[in-house]
PDB file of C-alpha atoms in Angstrom:
ATOM      1  CA  UNK B 121       0.000   0.000   0.000  1.00 91.00           C
ATOM      2  CA  UNK B 122       1.235   3.483  -0.936  1.00 97.00           C
ATOM      3  CA  UNK B 123      -0.369   6.655   0.431  1.00 98.00           C
ATOM      4  CA  UNK B 124       0.178  10.015  -1.288  1.00 98.00           C
ATOM      5  CA  UNK B 125      -1.046  13.400  -0.058  1.00 97.00           C
ATOM      6  CA  UNK B 126      -1.031  16.275  -2.531  1.00 96.00           C
ATOM      7  CA  UNK B 127       0.015  19.688  -1.279  1.00 93.00           C
ATOM      8  CA  UNK B 128      -3.502  21.022  -0.732  1.00 91.00           C
ATOM      9  CA  UNK B 129      -4.032  18.352   1.941  1.00 94.00           C
ATOM     10  CA  UNK B 130      -0.496  17.665   3.117  1.00 94.00           C
ATOM     11  CA  UNK B 131      -1.225  18.262   6.807  1.00 95.00           C
ATOM     12  CA  UNK B 132      -4.353  16.096   6.702  1.00 96.00           C
ATOM     13  CA  UNK B 133      -2.370  13.380   4.908  1.00 96.00           C
ATOM     14  CA  UNK B 134       0.381  13.494   7.516  1.00 97.00           C
ATOM     15  CA  UNK B 135      -2.218  13.042  10.259  1.00 96.00           C
ATOM     16  CA  UNK B 136      -3.541   9.961   8.455  1.00 97.00           C
ATOM     17  CA  UNK B 137      -0.026   8.595   7.945  1.00 97.00           C
ATOM     18  CA  UNK B 138       0.732   9.048  11.644  1.00 96.00           C
ATOM     19  CA  UNK B 139      -2.356   7.017  12.553  1.00 96.00           C
ATOM     20  CA  UNK B 140      -1.327   4.293  10.089  1.00 96.00           C
ATOM     21  CA  UNK B 141       2.263   4.369  11.386  1.00 96.00           C
ATOM     22  CA  UNK B 142       3.639   4.900   7.890  1.00 96.00           C
ATOM     23  CA  UNK B 143       5.469   7.629   5.970  1.00 97.00           C
ATOM     24  CA  UNK B 144       3.686   9.351   3.100  1.00 97.00           C
ATOM     25  CA  UNK B 145       4.952   8.263  -0.303  1.00 97.00           C
ATOM     26  CA  UNK B 146       7.071  10.779  -2.203  1.00 97.00           C
ATOM     27  CA  UNK B 147       5.703  12.735  -5.137  1.00 97.00           C
ATOM     28  CA  UNK B 148       6.495  15.853  -7.165  1.00 95.00           C
ATOM     29  CA  UNK B 149       4.327  18.858  -7.985  1.00 93.00           C
ATOM     30  CA  UNK B 150       5.865  21.394 -10.351  1.00 92.00           C
ATOM     31  CA  UNK B 151       4.672  24.819 -11.471  1.00 90.00           C
ATOM     32  CA  UNK B 152       5.433  26.271 -14.899  1.00 91.00           C
ATOM     33  CA  UNK B 153       5.747  29.927 -15.835  1.00 89.00           C
ATOM     34  CA  UNK B 154       2.580  29.932 -17.911  1.00 90.00           C
ATOM     35  CA  UNK B 155       0.407  28.699 -15.037  1.00 85.00           C
ATOM     36  CA  UNK B 156       0.398  25.039 -16.059  1.00 90.00           C
ATOM     37  CA  UNK B 157       1.629  22.345 -13.707  1.00 91.00           C
ATOM     38  CA  UNK B 158       2.479  18.671 -13.483  1.00 92.00           C
ATOM     39  CA  UNK B 159       2.573  16.074 -10.735  1.00 94.00           C
ATOM     40  CA  UNK B 160       3.930  12.539 -10.585  1.00 95.00           C
ATOM     41  CA  UNK B 161       4.766   9.819  -8.054  1.00 97.00           C
ATOM     42  CA  UNK B 162       8.459   9.489  -7.201  1.00 97.00           C
ATOM     43  CA  UNK B 163       8.061   5.878  -6.064  1.00 96.00           C
ATOM     44  CA  UNK B 164       7.320   2.687  -7.968  1.00 97.00           C
ATOM     45  CA  UNK B 165       3.534   2.172  -7.942  1.00 97.00           C
ATOM     46  CA  UNK B 166       3.415  -0.847 -10.233  1.00 97.00           C
ATOM     47  CA  UNK B 167       0.976  -3.475  -8.879  1.00 97.00           C
ATOM     48  CA  UNK B 168       0.472  -1.435  -5.694  1.00 96.00           C
ATOM     49  CA  UNK B 169      -2.761  -0.379  -3.996  1.00 96.00           C
ATOM     50  CA  UNK B 170      -2.502   3.412  -4.097  1.00 97.00           C
ATOM     51  CA  UNK B 171      -4.411   5.889  -1.915  1.00 98.00           C
ATOM     52  CA  UNK B 172      -4.300   9.564  -2.949  1.00 98.00           C
ATOM     53  CA  UNK B 173      -5.447  12.207  -0.452  1.00 98.00           C
ATOM     54  CA  UNK B 174      -6.730  15.572  -1.672  1.00 96.00           C
ATOM     55  CA  UNK B 175      -9.559  17.611  -0.148  1.00 96.00           C
ATOM     56  CA  UNK B 176     -11.172  19.563  -2.982  1.00 96.00           C
ATOM     57  CA  UNK B 177     -11.439  23.081  -1.601  1.00 93.00           C
ATOM     58  CA  UNK B 178      -9.835  26.309  -2.728  1.00 88.00           C
ATOM     59  CA  UNK B 179      -7.106  28.056  -0.780  1.00 80.00           C
ATOM     60  CA  UNK B 180      -3.408  28.823  -0.826  1.00 75.00           C
ATOM     61  CA  UNK B 181      -2.741  26.108  -3.417  1.00 77.00           C
ATOM     62  CA  UNK B 182      -5.192  27.507  -5.949  1.00 84.00           C
ATOM     63  CA  UNK B 183      -8.867  27.619  -6.763  1.00 91.00           C
ATOM     64  CA  UNK B 184     -11.216  24.654  -6.443  1.00 94.00           C
ATOM     65  CA  UNK B 185     -10.735  24.030 -10.155  1.00 95.00           C
ATOM     66  CA  UNK B 186      -6.926  24.081  -9.819  1.00 94.00           C
ATOM     67  CA  UNK B 187      -7.017  21.596  -6.945  1.00 95.00           C
ATOM     68  CA  UNK B 188      -9.408  19.276  -8.799  1.00 96.00           C
ATOM     69  CA  UNK B 189      -7.288  19.409 -11.952  1.00 95.00           C
ATOM     70  CA  UNK B 190      -4.105  18.587 -10.020  1.00 95.00           C
ATOM     71  CA  UNK B 191      -5.758  15.541  -8.469  1.00 97.00           C
ATOM     72  CA  UNK B 192      -7.076  14.301 -11.814  1.00 97.00           C
ATOM     73  CA  UNK B 193      -3.653  14.652 -13.458  1.00 96.00           C
ATOM     74  CA  UNK B 194      -1.930  12.852 -10.586  1.00 97.00           C
ATOM     75  CA  UNK B 195      -4.456   9.992 -10.737  1.00 97.00           C
ATOM     76  CA  UNK B 196      -3.803   9.723 -14.467  1.00 97.00           C
ATOM     77  CA  UNK B 197      -0.043   9.561 -13.908  1.00 97.00           C
ATOM     78  CA  UNK B 198      -0.442   6.833 -11.274  1.00 97.00           C
ATOM     79  CA  UNK B 199      -2.770   4.873 -13.568  1.00 97.00           C
ATOM     80  CA  UNK B 200      -0.286   5.084 -16.439  1.00 97.00           C
ATOM     81  CA  UNK B 201       2.436   3.851 -14.071  1.00 97.00           C
ATOM     82  CA  UNK B 202       0.512   0.551 -13.674  1.00 96.00           C
ATOM     83  CA  UNK B 203      -0.908   0.836 -10.155  1.00 96.00           C
ATOM     84  CA  UNK B 204      -3.009  -2.176  -9.170  1.00 96.00           C
ATOM     85  CA  UNK B 205      -5.826  -0.024  -7.754  1.00 96.00           C
ATOM     86  CA  UNK B 206      -6.367   3.680  -7.142  1.00 97.00           C
ATOM     87  CA  UNK B 207      -8.488   5.036  -4.293  1.00 97.00           C
ATOM     88  CA  UNK B 208      -8.942   8.791  -4.033  1.00 98.00           C
ATOM     89  CA  UNK B 209      -9.532  10.009  -0.494  1.00 98.00           C
ATOM     90  CA  UNK B 210     -11.522  13.223  -0.782  1.00 97.00           C
ATOM     91  CA  UNK B 211     -12.602  14.540   2.643  1.00 96.00           C
ATOM     92  CA  UNK B 212     -14.467  17.395   0.947  1.00 96.00           C
ATOM     93  CA  UNK B 213     -15.936  16.797  -2.524  1.00 96.00           C
ATOM     94  CA  UNK B 214     -16.318  19.954  -4.590  1.00 95.00           C
ATOM     95  CA  UNK B 215     -19.424  20.640  -6.685  1.00 95.00           C
ATOM     96  CA  UNK B 216     -21.437  18.060  -4.719  1.00 94.00           C
ATOM     97  CA  UNK B 217     -24.132  20.573  -3.781  1.00 90.00           C
ATOM     98  CA  UNK B 218     -25.326  20.867  -7.369  1.00 90.00           C
ATOM     99  CA  UNK B 219     -26.828  17.391  -7.583  1.00 86.00           C
ATOM    100  CA  UNK B 220     -30.085  18.041  -9.460  1.00 88.00           C
ATOM    101  CA  UNK B 221     -31.767  20.484 -11.819  1.00 89.00           C
ATOM    102  CA  UNK B 222     -33.712  23.127  -9.957  1.00 83.00           C
ATOM    103  CA  UNK B 223     -34.028  25.489 -12.929  1.00 86.00           C
ATOM    104  CA  UNK B 224     -34.278  24.981 -16.668  1.00 90.00           C
ATOM    105  CA  UNK B 225     -31.009  23.767 -18.247  1.00 93.00           C
ATOM    106  CA  UNK B 226     -29.244  23.596 -14.884  1.00 92.00           C
ATOM    107  CA  UNK B 227     -26.008  21.561 -14.744  1.00 92.00           C
ATOM    108  CA  UNK B 228     -25.721  18.458 -12.564  1.00 94.00           C
ATOM    109  CA  UNK B 229     -22.111  19.071 -11.620  1.00 95.00           C
ATOM    110  CA  UNK B 230     -21.620  16.167  -9.227  1.00 95.00           C
ATOM    111  CA  UNK B 231     -22.219  13.803 -12.164  1.00 96.00           C
ATOM    112  CA  UNK B 232     -19.721  15.655 -14.353  1.00 96.00           C
ATOM    113  CA  UNK B 233     -17.075  15.486 -11.608  1.00 96.00           C
ATOM    114  CA  UNK B 234     -17.738  11.748 -11.271  1.00 96.00           C
ATOM    115  CA  UNK B 235     -17.223  11.307 -15.017  1.00 97.00           C
ATOM    116  CA  UNK B 236     -13.897  13.148 -14.826  1.00 97.00           C
ATOM    117  CA  UNK B 237     -12.651  10.871 -12.038  1.00 97.00           C
ATOM    118  CA  UNK B 238     -13.754   7.745 -13.838  1.00 95.00           C
ATOM    119  CA  UNK B 239     -12.165   8.933 -17.099  1.00 96.00           C
ATOM    120  CA  UNK B 240      -8.699   9.052 -15.488  1.00 96.00           C
ATOM    121  CA  UNK B 241      -9.134   5.603 -13.955  1.00 95.00           C
ATOM    122  CA  UNK B 242     -10.027   5.654 -10.263  1.00 97.00           C
ATOM    123  CA  UNK B 243     -11.338   2.456  -8.694  1.00 97.00           C
ATOM    124  CA  UNK B 244     -12.772   3.943  -5.501  1.00 97.00           C
ATOM    125  CA  UNK B 245     -13.619   7.283  -3.908  1.00 97.00           C
ATOM    126  CA  UNK B 246     -13.666   7.743  -0.122  1.00 97.00           C
ATOM    127  CA  UNK B 247     -15.254  10.812   1.461  1.00 96.00           C
ATOM    128  CA  UNK B 248     -17.177  11.976   4.498  1.00 97.00           C
ATOM    129  CA  UNK B 249     -20.642  13.507   4.913  1.00 95.00           C
ATOM    130  CA  UNK B 250     -21.297  14.409   1.304  1.00 95.00           C
ATOM    131  CA  UNK B 251     -24.139  16.880   0.718  1.00 92.00           C
ATOM    132  CA  UNK B 252     -26.571  14.338  -0.748  1.00 92.00           C
ATOM    133  CA  UNK B 253     -25.597  10.702  -0.233  1.00 91.00           C
ATOM    134  CA  UNK B 254     -28.070   9.269  -2.748  1.00 93.00           C
ATOM    135  CA  UNK B 255     -26.976  11.687  -5.477  1.00 93.00           C
ATOM    136  CA  UNK B 256     -23.313  10.934  -4.719  1.00 94.00           C
ATOM    137  CA  UNK B 257     -23.787   7.171  -4.931  1.00 94.00           C
ATOM    138  CA  UNK B 258     -25.826   7.454  -8.128  1.00 94.00           C
ATOM    139  CA  UNK B 259     -23.350   9.824  -9.814  1.00 95.00           C
ATOM    140  CA  UNK B 260     -20.340   7.517  -9.485  1.00 95.00           C
ATOM    141  CA  UNK B 261     -20.046   4.139 -11.232  1.00 94.00           C
ATOM    142  CA  UNK B 262     -16.898   3.188  -9.302  1.00 95.00           C
ATOM    143  CA  UNK B 263     -16.882   1.996  -5.680  1.00 95.00           C
ATOM    144  CA  UNK B 264     -18.034   4.698  -3.258  1.00 96.00           C
ATOM    145  CA  UNK B 265     -17.102   4.606   0.430  1.00 96.00           C
ATOM    146  CA  UNK B 266     -18.979   7.162   2.506  1.00 96.00           C
ATOM    147  CA  UNK B 267     -17.826   7.914   6.051  1.00 97.00           C
ATOM    148  CA  UNK B 268     -19.817   9.787   8.689  1.00 96.00           C
ATOM    149  CA  UNK B 269     -18.690  12.076  11.499  1.00 95.00           C
ATOM    150  CA  UNK B 270     -21.874  11.753  13.571  1.00 95.00           C
ATOM    151  CA  UNK B 271     -20.355   9.443  16.207  1.00 95.00           C
ATOM    152  CA  UNK B 272     -17.384  11.774  16.706  1.00 96.00           C
ATOM    153  CA  UNK B 273     -19.608  14.850  16.986  1.00 97.00           C
ATOM    154  CA  UNK B 274     -22.000  13.039  19.323  1.00 96.00           C
ATOM    155  CA  UNK B 275     -19.166  12.121  21.668  1.00 95.00           C
ATOM    156  CA  UNK B 276     -18.084  15.741  21.863  1.00 96.00           C
ATOM    157  CA  UNK B 277     -21.548  17.157  22.558  1.00 96.00           C
ATOM    158  CA  UNK B 278     -22.518  14.506  25.102  1.00 95.00           C
ATOM    159  CA  UNK B 279     -19.430  15.395  27.087  1.00 94.00           C
ATOM    160  CA  UNK B 280     -19.972  19.140  26.745  1.00 94.00           C
ATOM    161  CA  UNK B 281     -23.721  19.162  27.445  1.00 93.00           C
ATOM    162  CA  UNK B 282     -23.789  16.398  30.030  1.00 88.00           C
ATOM    163  CA  UNK B 283     -26.992  16.439  32.161  1.00 87.00           C
ATOM    164  CA  UNK B 284     -28.465  19.268  30.070  1.00 92.00           C
ATOM    165  CA  UNK B 285     -31.568  19.162  27.910  1.00 94.00           C
ATOM    166  CA  UNK B 286     -30.599  18.756  24.255  1.00 95.00           C
ATOM    167  CA  UNK B 287     -32.553  19.146  21.024  1.00 96.00           C
ATOM    168  CA  UNK B 288     -31.227  18.500  17.517  1.00 96.00           C
ATOM    169  CA  UNK B 289     -32.196  20.805  14.675  1.00 95.00           C
ATOM    170  CA  UNK B 290     -32.063  20.576  10.903  1.00 94.00           C
ATOM    171  CA  UNK B 291     -31.827  24.098   9.410  1.00 91.00           C
ATOM    172  CA  UNK B 292     -33.801  22.965   6.337  1.00 87.00           C
ATOM    173  CA  UNK B 293     -36.015  20.122   5.168  1.00 85.00           C
ATOM    174  CA  UNK B 294     -33.235  18.630   3.039  1.00 84.00           C
ATOM    175  CA  UNK B 295     -31.101  17.857   6.095  1.00 88.00           C
ATOM    176  CA  UNK B 296     -33.824  16.169   8.178  1.00 92.00           C
ATOM    177  CA  UNK B 297     -32.456  12.645   7.724  1.00 93.00           C
ATOM    178  CA  UNK B 298     -28.943  13.732   8.687  1.00 94.00           C
ATOM    179  CA  UNK B 299     -30.230  15.489  11.806  1.00 95.00           C
ATOM    180  CA  UNK B 300     -32.427  12.545  12.767  1.00 96.00           C
ATOM    181  CA  UNK B 301     -29.533  10.078  12.459  1.00 95.00           C
ATOM    182  CA  UNK B 302     -27.429  12.345  14.673  1.00 96.00           C
ATOM    183  CA  UNK B 303     -30.281  12.590  17.185  1.00 96.00           C
ATOM    184  CA  UNK B 304     -30.539   8.780  17.328  1.00 95.00           C
ATOM    185  CA  UNK B 305     -26.834   8.465  18.160  1.00 95.00           C
ATOM    186  CA  UNK B 306     -27.203  11.032  20.951  1.00 95.00           C
ATOM    187  CA  UNK B 307     -30.269   9.210  22.280  1.00 94.00           C
ATOM    188  CA  UNK B 308     -28.554   5.822  22.228  1.00 93.00           C
ATOM    189  CA  UNK B 309     -25.533   7.091  24.119  1.00 92.00           C
ATOM    190  CA  UNK B 310     -27.356   9.331  26.586  1.00 91.00           C
ATOM    191  CA  UNK B 311     -30.352   7.121  27.317  1.00 90.00           C
ATOM    192  CA  UNK B 312     -32.623  10.151  26.917  1.00 90.00           C
ATOM    193  CA  UNK B 313     -35.364  10.960  24.430  1.00 91.00           C
ATOM    194  CA  UNK B 314     -34.383  13.996  22.384  1.00 94.00           C
ATOM    195  CA  UNK B 315     -36.471  16.313  20.224  1.00 92.00           C
ATOM    196  CA  UNK B 316     -35.928  16.773  16.500  1.00 95.00           C
ATOM    197  CA  UNK B 317     -36.498  20.359  15.353  1.00 94.00           C
ATOM    198  CA  UNK B 318     -36.928  21.393  11.714  1.00 93.00           C
ATOM    199  CA  UNK B 319     -36.791  24.878  10.234  1.00 90.00           C
ATOM    200  CA  UNK B 320     -38.358  25.892   6.963  1.00 78.00           C
ATOM    201  CA  UNK B 321     -35.877  27.175   4.385  1.00 66.00           C
ATOM    202  CA  UNK B 322     -36.395  28.249   0.784  1.00 59.00           C
ATOM    203  CA  UNK B 323     -33.687  29.658  -1.482  1.00 63.00           C
ATOM    204  CA  UNK B 324     -34.121  31.462  -4.800  1.00 57.00           C
ATOM    205  CA  UNK B 325     -31.488  33.565  -6.568  1.00 60.00           C
ATOM    206  CA  UNK B 326     -29.381  33.596  -3.410  1.00 59.00           C
ATOM    207  CA  UNK B 327     -32.204  34.891  -1.210  1.00 61.00           C
ATOM    208  CA  UNK B 328     -33.235  32.711   1.753  1.00 62.00           C
ATOM    209  CA  UNK B 329     -36.757  32.785   3.138  1.00 55.00           C
ATOM    210  CA  UNK B 330     -39.008  30.731   5.423  1.00 60.00           C
ATOM    211  CA  UNK B 331     -39.568  31.217   9.155  1.00 70.00           C
ATOM    212  CA  UNK B 332     -41.612  28.208  10.316  1.00 77.00           C
ATOM    213  CA  UNK B 333     -40.075  25.993  13.027  1.00 85.00           C
ATOM    214  CA  UNK B 334     -41.478  22.544  13.735  1.00 88.00           C
ATOM    215  CA  UNK B 335     -40.802  21.342  17.295  1.00 89.00           C
ATOM    216  CA  UNK B 336     -40.337  22.815  20.770  1.00 91.00           C
ATOM    217  CA  UNK B 337     -36.980  24.471  21.560  1.00 92.00           C
ATOM    218  CA  UNK B 338     -37.983  26.266  24.773  1.00 93.00           C
ATOM    219  CA  UNK B 339     -35.392  25.746  27.513  1.00 94.00           C
ATOM    220  CA  UNK B 340     -33.319  23.397  25.287  1.00 95.00           C
ATOM    221  CA  UNK B 341     -29.675  23.481  24.280  1.00 96.00           C
ATOM    222  CA  UNK B 342     -30.114  23.221  20.522  1.00 96.00           C
ATOM    223  CA  UNK B 343     -27.511  21.649  18.227  1.00 97.00           C
ATOM    224  CA  UNK B 344     -28.018  22.733  14.614  1.00 97.00           C
ATOM    225  CA  UNK B 345     -26.411  20.051  12.437  1.00 96.00           C
ATOM    226  CA  UNK B 346     -25.552  20.330   8.735  1.00 95.00           C
ATOM    227  CA  UNK B 347     -23.015  18.943   6.269  1.00 95.00           C
ATOM    228  CA  UNK B 348     -21.214  22.262   5.714  1.00 94.00           C
ATOM    229  CA  UNK B 349     -21.080  25.915   6.659  1.00 93.00           C
ATOM    230  CA  UNK B 350     -20.338  28.406   3.880  1.00 90.00           C
ATOM    231  CA  UNK B 351     -21.375  31.972   4.722  1.00 89.00           C
ATOM    232  CA  UNK B 352     -23.057  30.886   7.969  1.00 90.00           C
ATOM    233  CA  UNK B 353     -26.301  32.695   7.174  1.00 89.00           C
ATOM    234  CA  UNK B 354     -28.381  29.506   7.351  1.00 89.00           C
ATOM    235  CA  UNK B 355     -26.984  28.654  10.774  1.00 92.00           C
ATOM    236  CA  UNK B 356     -27.416  32.178  12.121  1.00 93.00           C
ATOM    237  CA  UNK B 357     -31.029  32.578  11.041  1.00 90.00           C
ATOM    238  CA  UNK B 358     -31.882  29.215  12.616  1.00 92.00           C
ATOM    239  CA  UNK B 359     -30.037  30.135  15.830  1.00 94.00           C
ATOM    240  CA  UNK B 360     -31.830  33.472  16.151  1.00 92.00           C
ATOM    241  CA  UNK B 361     -35.188  31.801  15.551  1.00 91.00           C
ATOM    242  CA  UNK B 362     -34.464  29.264  18.310  1.00 93.00           C
ATOM    243  CA  UNK B 363     -33.471  31.931  20.828  1.00 94.00           C
ATOM    244  CA  UNK B 364     -36.570  33.933  19.966  1.00 92.00           C
ATOM    245  CA  UNK B 365     -38.667  30.886  20.879  1.00 92.00           C
ATOM    246  CA  UNK B 366     -36.915  30.446  24.227  1.00 94.00           C
ATOM    247  CA  UNK B 367     -33.957  28.124  23.566  1.00 95.00           C
ATOM    248  CA  UNK B 368     -31.360  28.170  26.344  1.00 95.00           C
ATOM    249  CA  UNK B 369     -28.370  28.097  23.973  1.00 96.00           C
ATOM    250  CA  UNK B 370     -27.584  27.223  20.362  1.00 96.00           C
ATOM    251  CA  UNK B 371     -24.588  25.361  18.910  1.00 97.00           C
ATOM    252  CA  UNK B 372     -23.744  25.008  15.214  1.00 96.00           C
ATOM    253  CA  UNK B 373     -22.138  21.792  13.964  1.00 97.00           C
ATOM    254  CA  UNK B 374     -21.027  20.861  10.449  1.00 96.00           C
ATOM    255  CA  UNK B 375     -18.452  18.487   9.053  1.00 96.00           C
ATOM    256  CA  UNK B 376     -17.063  20.869   6.441  1.00 96.00           C
ATOM    257  CA  UNK B 377     -15.905  24.395   7.339  1.00 92.00           C
ATOM    258  CA  UNK B 378     -16.214  25.810   3.823  1.00 89.00           C
ATOM    259  CA  UNK B 379     -16.183  29.362   5.145  1.00 88.00           C
ATOM    260  CA  UNK B 380     -16.745  32.121   2.584  1.00 85.00           C
ATOM    261  CA  UNK B 381     -15.470  35.680   2.935  1.00 81.00           C
ATOM    262  CA  UNK B 382     -18.719  36.721   4.690  1.00 86.00           C
ATOM    263  CA  UNK B 383     -18.461  34.006   7.346  1.00 86.00           C
ATOM    264  CA  UNK B 384     -16.281  36.064   9.686  1.00 85.00           C
ATOM    265  CA  UNK B 385     -18.918  38.797   9.871  1.00 88.00           C
ATOM    266  CA  UNK B 386     -21.935  36.489  10.121  1.00 91.00           C
ATOM    267  CA  UNK B 387     -20.754  33.758  12.488  1.00 91.00           C
ATOM    268  CA  UNK B 388     -19.336  36.148  15.058  1.00 91.00           C
ATOM    269  CA  UNK B 389     -22.917  36.865  16.190  1.00 92.00           C
ATOM    270  CA  UNK B 390     -23.552  35.917  19.830  1.00 92.00           C
ATOM    271  CA  UNK B 391     -26.666  33.940  18.883  1.00 95.00           C
ATOM    272  CA  UNK B 392     -24.386  30.946  18.248  1.00 95.00           C
ATOM    273  CA  UNK B 393     -22.607  29.738  21.385  1.00 94.00           C
ATOM    274  CA  UNK B 394     -20.000  27.597  19.632  1.00 96.00           C
ATOM    275  CA  UNK B 395     -19.256  26.295  16.122  1.00 96.00           C
ATOM    276  CA  UNK B 396     -18.040  22.704  15.876  1.00 97.00           C
ATOM    277  CA  UNK B 397     -16.452  21.544  12.611  1.00 96.00           C
ATOM    278  CA  UNK B 398     -14.079  18.821  11.424  1.00 96.00           C
ATOM    279  CA  UNK B 399     -10.601  19.135   9.911  1.00 95.00           C
ATOM    280  CA  UNK B 400     -11.781  18.032   6.442  1.00 95.00           C
ATOM    281  CA  UNK B 401     -11.048  21.614   5.323  1.00 93.00           C
ATOM    282  CA  UNK B 402      -8.293  23.569   7.111  1.00 90.00           C
ATOM    283  CA  UNK B 403      -9.505  26.760   8.754  1.00 86.00           C
ATOM    284  CA  UNK B 404      -8.460  29.929   6.935  1.00 78.00           C
ATOM    285  CA  UNK B 405      -9.648  32.667   9.282  1.00 74.00           C
ATOM    286  CA  UNK B 406      -8.001  35.932  10.264  1.00 71.00           C
ATOM    287  CA  UNK B 407     -10.712  36.910  12.774  1.00 76.00           C
ATOM    288  CA  UNK B 408      -9.264  36.001  16.177  1.00 78.00           C
ATOM    289  CA  UNK B 409     -12.593  36.260  17.985  1.00 81.00           C
ATOM    290  CA  UNK B 410     -14.212  33.814  15.584  1.00 83.00           C
ATOM    291  CA  UNK B 411     -11.275  31.421  15.882  1.00 85.00           C
ATOM    292  CA  UNK B 412     -11.866  31.254  19.642  1.00 88.00           C
ATOM    293  CA  UNK B 413     -15.497  30.362  18.991  1.00 91.00           C
ATOM    294  CA  UNK B 414     -14.666  27.369  16.775  1.00 94.00           C
ATOM    295  CA  UNK B 415     -13.903  23.839  17.920  1.00 95.00           C
ATOM    296  CA  UNK B 416     -12.211  21.569  15.377  1.00 95.00           C
ATOM    297  CA  UNK B 417     -12.803  17.810  15.661  1.00 96.00           C
ATOM    298  CA  UNK B 418     -10.285  15.506  13.957  1.00 96.00           C
ATOM    299  CA  UNK B 419     -11.626  13.018  11.416  1.00 96.00           C
ATOM    300  CA  UNK B 420      -8.203  12.004  10.063  1.00 95.00           C
ATOM    301  CA  UNK B 421      -8.113   8.982  12.441  1.00 96.00           C
ATOM    302  CA  UNK B 422     -11.438   7.795  10.997  1.00 97.00           C
ATOM    303  CA  UNK B 423     -10.037   8.026   7.465  1.00 97.00           C
ATOM    304  CA  UNK B 424      -6.882   6.182   8.540  1.00 97.00           C
ATOM    305  CA  UNK B 425      -8.912   3.289   9.923  1.00 97.00           C
ATOM    306  CA  UNK B 426     -11.036   3.218   6.763  1.00 97.00           C
ATOM    307  CA  UNK B 427      -7.923   3.061   4.566  1.00 97.00           C
ATOM    308  CA  UNK B 428      -6.533   0.235   6.671  1.00 96.00           C
ATOM    309  CA  UNK B 429      -9.760  -1.755   6.393  1.00 96.00           C
ATOM    310  CA  UNK B 430     -10.083  -1.168   2.665  1.00 96.00           C
ATOM    311  CA  UNK B 431      -6.536  -2.409   2.126  1.00 95.00           C
ATOM    312  CA  UNK B 432      -6.859  -5.463   4.383  1.00 93.00           C
ATOM    313  CA  UNK B 433     -10.465  -6.390   3.575  1.00 93.00           C
ATOM    314  CA  UNK B 434     -11.902  -5.231   6.903  1.00 93.00           C
ATOM    315  CA  UNK B 435     -15.481  -4.076   7.453  1.00 94.00           C
ATOM    316  CA  UNK B 436     -16.415  -0.424   7.022  1.00 94.00           C
ATOM    317  CA  UNK B 437     -19.936  -1.250   8.180  1.00 93.00           C
ATOM    318  CA  UNK B 438     -18.592  -2.200  11.608  1.00 93.00           C
ATOM    319  CA  UNK B 439     -16.437   0.933  11.654  1.00 91.00           C
ATOM    320  CA  UNK B 440     -19.466   3.162  11.147  1.00 89.00           C
ATOM    321  CA  UNK B 441     -21.839   1.464  13.568  1.00 85.00           C
ATOM    322  CA  UNK B 442     -23.470   3.827  16.038  1.00 74.00           C
ATOM    323  CA  UNK B 443     -21.582   3.841  19.332  1.00 62.00           C
TER     324      UNK B 443
END
């Protein structure tokens, strides 16, 4: 087994390698004067099971498109070098939110991204808490391995909110199943019956509307759970609505901290007590006050165990069982 981590996810890859007690395999990424680039493995991959780690978010190593292109080219190089199998480990999958047509002639970008990966020869994609699991599994024709952070998040909140009344909230109807699964884990491990709260949300041309809340939040410590936080506006409007209806406190939790430029201004609002995210995307915040408000939960150990089980034929079903 060889494990590569491209530069956009080097730190995350090193965390995985440390858990696996291995050293990351060597590779090269070169920039050319005209903006083009190349990447290649510096180790023999012939007949090897190869895992390539790259979280597909923009940042210091280029735009989302740059990062995606680099991964595709590297996969192609590994395929041409006669690897036995290629698994791409993508903690955050770009373009996954556009998974259906909501307007005439809309693109279905998650399917196009899947076609790009399959064209360069991947055998498997491994990710965590994709936006729409059904759309993700239907878009890809290769093996899909989907990890979930709900057990890790549940452990954190049960420790933090021990002996307090908890309610779980989905900030929109699309995330109800995710929120309900998280609630069930909390219930199983706390032995208490917890409420599921749902907030109405409609979006058109970037404008969010809908104010209805289903469920009782009065006196509860509400955990708003979602797959990602971008600007933070969805989380903030849900938090303010909960406090208005008498919630004791509100926490925001999401696997992917895909913070936009507006996030620092929006999420600093006192309506949200704490923001809990994973390390699937490295934090890129200059606002010190907001940094103090954020708790980062590591999911690299979960990915390391998944890689080990994939390589040795272990069970991912057992790995993901509710605690």
